[in-house]
Coordinates of C-alpha atoms in Angstrom, one line a residue:
D1 CA 0.0 0.0 0.0
L2 CA 1.0 3.6 -0.2
H3 CA 2.2 4.0 3.5
R4 CA 4.4 0.9 3.1
L5 CA 5.8 2.2 -0.2
I6 CA 6.6 5.6 1.4
R7 CA 8.3 4.0 4.5
R8 CA 10.3 1.7 2.3
Q9 CA 11.5 4.6 0.1
R10 CA 12.4 6.6 3.1
Q11 CA 14.6 3.8 4.5
M12 CA 16.3 3.5 1.1
C13 CA 17.1 7.2 1.1
I14 CA 18.6 7.1 4.5
R15 CA 20.8 4.1 3.6
D16 CA 22.1 5.2 0.3
R17 CA 22.1 8.8 -1.0
F18 CA 23.1 9.5 -4.6
Y19 CA 25.1 12.5 -3.9
T20 CA 27.1 11.0 -1.0
S21 CA 28.1 8.1 -3.4
A22 CA 28.9 10.3 -6.3
K23 CA 31.2 12.6 -4.2
G24 CA 33.0 9.6 -2.7
G25 CA 31.2 9.9 0.7
Q26 CA 32.1 11.7 3.8
F27 CA 32.4 8.4 5.6
N28 CA 34.7 7.0 2.9
P29 CA 36.8 10.0 1.6
R30 CA 39.3 9.4 -1.3
P31 CA 42.8 10.8 -1.5
F32 CA 43.1 13.4 -4.3
L33 CA 45.8 11.6 -6.3
N34 CA 43.8 8.3 -6.3
S35 CA 40.7 10.2 -7.6
L36 CA 42.8 12.0 -10.2
F37 CA 44.4 8.9 -11.5
D38 CA 41.0 7.1 -11.7
Q39 CA 39.5 10.0 -13.6
T40 CA 42.4 10.2 -16.0
F41 CA 42.6 6.4 -16.8
F42 CA 38.8 6.0 -17.0
S43 CA 38.4 9.0 -19.4
I44 CA 41.1 7.9 -21.7
G45 CA 40.0 4.2 -21.4
L46 CA 36.6 5.3 -22.9
L47 CA 38.4 6.2 -26.2
H48 CA 38.7 3.6 -28.8
S49 CA 42.3 2.5 -29.9
V50 CA 42.8 4.8 -32.9
I51 CA 41.8 8.0 -31.1
A52 CA 43.4 7.0 -27.9
I53 CA 46.8 6.3 -29.6
A54 CA 46.5 9.6 -31.7
F55 CA 45.8 11.4 -28.4
L56 CA 48.7 10.1 -26.5
L57 CA 51.2 10.6 -29.3
G58 CA 49.8 14.0 -29.9
L59 CA 50.1 14.8 -26.2
I60 CA 53.8 13.7 -26.1
Y61 CA 54.4 15.7 -29.4
M62 CA 52.7 18.9 -28.0
I63 CA 54.7 18.8 -24.7
Y64 CA 58.0 18.3 -26.6
Q65 CA 57.3 21.2 -28.9
L66 CA 56.3 23.4 -25.9
L67 CA 59.5 22.5 -24.0
L68 CA 61.6 23.4 -27.0
R69 CA 59.7 26.7 -27.4
Y70 CA 58.8 27.6 -23.8
D71 CA 60.3 31.2 -24.3
Y72 CA 57.7 31.8 -27.1
I73 CA 55.0 32.2 -24.6
F74 CA 56.5 35.5 -23.6
R75 CA 56.6 36.7 -27.1
K76 CA 52.8 36.1 -27.4
D77 CA 53.1 33.7 -30.2
Q78 CA 49.5 32.8 -31.2
K79 CA 50.2 29.1 -32.2
I80 CA 52.2 28.4 -29.1
N81 CA 49.6 30.1 -26.8
Q82 CA 46.9 28.0 -28.4
S83 CA 48.8 24.8 -27.5
Y84 CA 49.2 26.0 -23.9
F85 CA 45.5 26.7 -23.7
V86 CA 44.5 23.3 -24.9
L87 CA 46.9 21.7 -22.3
L88 CA 45.4 23.8 -19.6
W89 CA 41.9 23.0 -20.6
L90 CA 42.7 19.4 -20.3
L91 CA 44.6 19.7 -17.0
I92 CA 42.3 21.9 -15.2
S93 CA 39.4 19.8 -16.1
L94 CA 41.0 16.7 -14.7
L95 CA 42.1 18.5 -11.6
F96 CA 38.5 19.7 -11.1
F97 CA 37.0 16.2 -11.2
G98 CA 39.9 14.8 -9.1
W99 CA 39.5 17.5 -6.4
N100 CA 35.7 17.0 -6.3
N101 CA 36.3 13.4 -5.6
Y102 CA 34.1 11.9 -8.4
G103 CA 36.3 8.8 -8.5
N104 CA 33.7 6.6 -6.8
Y105 CA 31.0 7.4 -9.4
M106 CA 32.2 7.9 -13.0
E107 CA 30.1 8.3 -16.1
E108 CA 30.9 9.4 -19.7
R109 CA 28.6 12.3 -19.5
Y110 CA 30.7 14.1 -16.8
Y111 CA 33.7 14.1 -19.2
F112 CA 32.3 16.1 -22.1
I113 CA 34.0 19.2 -20.7
F114 CA 37.5 18.0 -21.7
Y115 CA 36.9 15.6 -24.6
P116 CA 37.2 18.4 -27.1
A117 CA 40.7 19.1 -25.8
I118 CA 41.5 15.4 -26.3
F119 CA 40.2 15.4 -29.8
L120 CA 42.1 18.6 -30.6
I121 CA 45.3 17.0 -29.4
A122 CA 44.6 13.9 -31.4
A123 CA 43.9 16.0 -34.5
L124 CA 47.2 17.8 -33.9
F125 CA 49.1 14.5 -34.1
L126 CA 47.2 13.4 -37.3
S127 CA 47.8 16.8 -39.0
S128 CA 51.5 16.8 -38.0
M129 CA 51.8 13.2 -39.4
Y130 CA 50.1 14.2 -42.6
D131 CA 52.6 17.2 -43.0
F132 CA 55.5 14.9 -42.5
L133 CA 54.5 12.2 -44.8
R134 CA 53.4 14.7 -47.5
K135 CA 57.0 15.6 -48.1
Y136 CA 57.6 12.1 -49.5
S137 CA 54.2 11.3 -51.0
R138 CA 51.1 13.4 -50.9
N139 CA 48.9 10.5 -52.1
I140 CA 50.2 7.9 -49.5
S141 CA 49.7 10.6 -46.7
I142 CA 46.1 11.3 -47.9
A143 CA 45.4 7.5 -48.1
L144 CA 46.8 6.7 -44.7
L145 CA 44.9 9.6 -43.1
I146 CA 41.6 8.4 -44.7
I147 CA 42.3 4.9 -43.5
I148 CA 42.9 6.0 -39.9
L149 CA 39.8 8.3 -39.8
S150 CA 37.6 5.6 -41.4
F151 CA 38.6 3.1 -38.9
A152 CA 38.2 5.6 -36.0
A153 CA 34.7 6.4 -37.3
F154 CA 33.9 2.7 -37.5
Q155 CA 34.9 2.1 -33.9
N156 CA 32.8 5.0 -32.7
I157 CA 29.7 4.2 -34.8
S158 CA 29.8 0.6 -33.6
H159 CA 30.1 1.8 -30.1
M160 CA 27.2 4.2 -30.6
D161 CA 25.0 1.5 -32.1
K162 CA 25.6 -0.8 -29.2
I163 CA 24.9 1.9 -26.6
I164 CA 21.6 2.9 -28.4
K165 CA 20.4 -0.6 -28.7
S166 CA 21.2 -1.3 -25.0
K167 CA 19.4 1.8 -23.8
V168 CA 16.3 1.5 -25.9
N169 CA 14.1 0.3 -23.0
S170 CA 16.1 1.9 -20.2
E171 CA 13.4 4.5 -19.5
I172 CA 10.4 2.3 -20.3
H173 CA 8.8 2.6 -17.0
P174 CA 8.8 6.5 -16.9
K175 CA 7.6 6.4 -20.6
I176 CA 4.7 4.2 -19.5
A177 CA 3.9 6.5 -16.7
G178 CA 4.1 9.6 -18.9
L179 CA 2.0 8.2 -21.6
W180 CA -0.7 7.0 -19.1
I181 CA -0.8 10.6 -17.7
K182 CA -1.1 12.0 -21.2
D183 CA -4.0 9.7 -22.0
N184 CA -5.8 10.4 -18.8
S185 CA -5.5 14.2 -18.5
N186 CA -6.0 17.3 -20.4
P187 CA -3.2 19.4 -21.9
E188 CA -3.7 22.1 -19.3
D189 CA -3.4 19.7 -16.4
I190 CA -0.4 19.6 -14.1
F191 CA 1.0 16.9 -11.8
L192 CA 3.5 16.6 -8.9
V193 CA 6.3 14.1 -9.2
K194 CA 9.1 12.6 -7.1
G195 CA 11.9 11.3 -9.2
E196 CA 12.4 11.1 -13.0
M197 CA 10.7 14.4 -13.5
A198 CA 12.3 15.1 -16.8
E199 CA 11.5 11.8 -18.3
I200 CA 7.9 11.5 -17.2
Q201 CA 7.2 15.2 -18.1
Y202 CA 8.6 14.5 -21.5
Y203 CA 6.3 11.6 -22.3
S204 CA 3.3 13.0 -20.7
Q205 CA 3.6 16.4 -22.5
R206 CA 2.2 17.9 -19.3
R207 CA 3.7 20.4 -16.9
A208 CA 5.2 19.0 -13.7
R209 CA 6.7 20.1 -10.4
E210 CA 9.1 18.2 -8.3
L211 CA 8.2 17.6 -4.6
S212 CA 11.7 18.6 -3.4
T213 CA 11.2 22.2 -4.7
F214 CA 8.7 22.9 -1.8
N215 CA 10.0 24.0 1.6
S216 CA 7.1 22.9 3.8
S217 CA 3.8 21.1 3.8
K218 CA 2.1 24.5 4.1
E219 CA 3.7 25.7 0.9
L220 CA 2.7 22.4 -0.8
E221 CA -0.8 22.7 0.3
E222 CA -1.1 26.2 -1.0
Y223 CA 0.2 25.1 -4.3
I224 CA -2.4 22.3 -4.5
L225 CA -5.2 24.5 -3.6
N226 CA -4.1 27.2 -6.2
N227 CA -3.1 24.9 -9.0
H228 CA -5.1 21.8 -8.6
P229 CA -2.5 19.2 -9.8
K230 CA -4.3 16.1 -11.1
Y231 CA -1.8 13.4 -10.2
L232 CA 1.2 12.8 -7.9
V233 CA 3.8 10.3 -9.2
L234 CA 6.2 8.4 -7.0
S235 CA 9.1 7.0 -9.0
L236 CA 11.4 4.8 -7.1
Y237 CA 14.3 4.3 -9.5
Y238 CA 16.9 5.8 -7.4
P239 CA 17.1 6.6 -3.6
Q240 CA 17.0 10.3 -3.1
N241 CA 17.4 12.6 -0.2
V242 CA 13.9 13.9 0.5
A243 CA 12.8 16.1 3.5
D244 CA 11.1 14.3 6.3
W245 CA 8.1 16.6 6.1
I246 CA 7.4 15.3 2.6
W247 CA 7.4 11.7 3.8
S248 CA 5.1 12.7 6.7
Y249 CA 2.8 14.5 4.3
L250 CA 2.5 11.6 1.9
S251 CA 2.1 9.0 4.6
N252 CA -0.9 10.9 6.4
N253 CA -2.8 12.2 3.4
P254 CA -6.1 10.3 2.9
H255 CA -6.6 12.1 -0.4
L256 CA -3.8 10.2 -2.1
I257 CA -5.3 7.2 -3.8
P258 CA -3.2 4.9 -6.2
V259 CA -4.8 4.9 -9.6
K260 CA -2.0 3.3 -11.6
T261 CA 1.0 1.1 -10.7
I262 CA 3.8 0.2 -13.0
L263 CA 5.8 -2.9 -12.4
P264 CA 8.2 -4.5 -11.6
Y265 CA 8.2 -4.6 -7.9
I266 CA 11.3 -3.2 -6.1
D267 CA 11.0 -5.2 -2.9
K268 CA 11.4 -8.9 -2.1
N269 CA 7.7 -9.2 -1.0
N270 CA 6.4 -7.9 -4.3
Q271 CA 4.5 -5.1 -2.7
I272 CA 6.2 -1.9 -3.8
P273 CA 5.9 -1.0 -7.5
I274 CA 8.7 0.9 -9.2
I275 CA 6.3 3.7 -10.1
T276 CA 2.9 4.7 -8.6
I277 CA 0.6 7.3 -9.8

């Protein structure tokens, strides 16, 4: 029932909080260097062999060139300063993630900030390789560059295809909830939601507001009286840190009646569905 569902979700929140896990946890802090090395090897490991090799060789080449021309930075040489900028872009990004201790929770999406720098360095190596080989044979240098880029494209397209196919149904439950709300509401209706707001709002094509944006039960009550939300959605995909007053309000509100449950169950006794509207 709804009360059991709320109590169970509150226990899950207390036991495991996403932010604590992502940051490495105040109870299990990670040394800065450990986190930094984890970030570096993880981010480079996501690259496929062609780009990874080009990046590493390009990085070595760039550092070598800068060491030979370190005095050019004081001459405001544009090309040298561009190289310094790209290196600082890469280094500061890695230091940022290492310092924030994200080593316990790493995902590809967090690294978009410095992948452009990685690709620029890889492109520098390929461009330098082309310029070197062109002195001996322009046709061979072009053919080799096309082969390398084609193989790199094949690796990334294959990776992309696998990811898309594996994620096709990853948001199937919020999709079902959103489509159900769309079929059982009017375009001007709104709803309240706890968890997966973006996904459910997208599929429902209805306006939504997250419960955690309220500061008190009084504020929530005033919103309900003024805006008349049609549904409240409890999505239990991930444990989240929700204020105690919200749990108390949901547990003791006789006006909340489950009208739609979406399986599977998340508990061993098969009593708590993953989404309840």
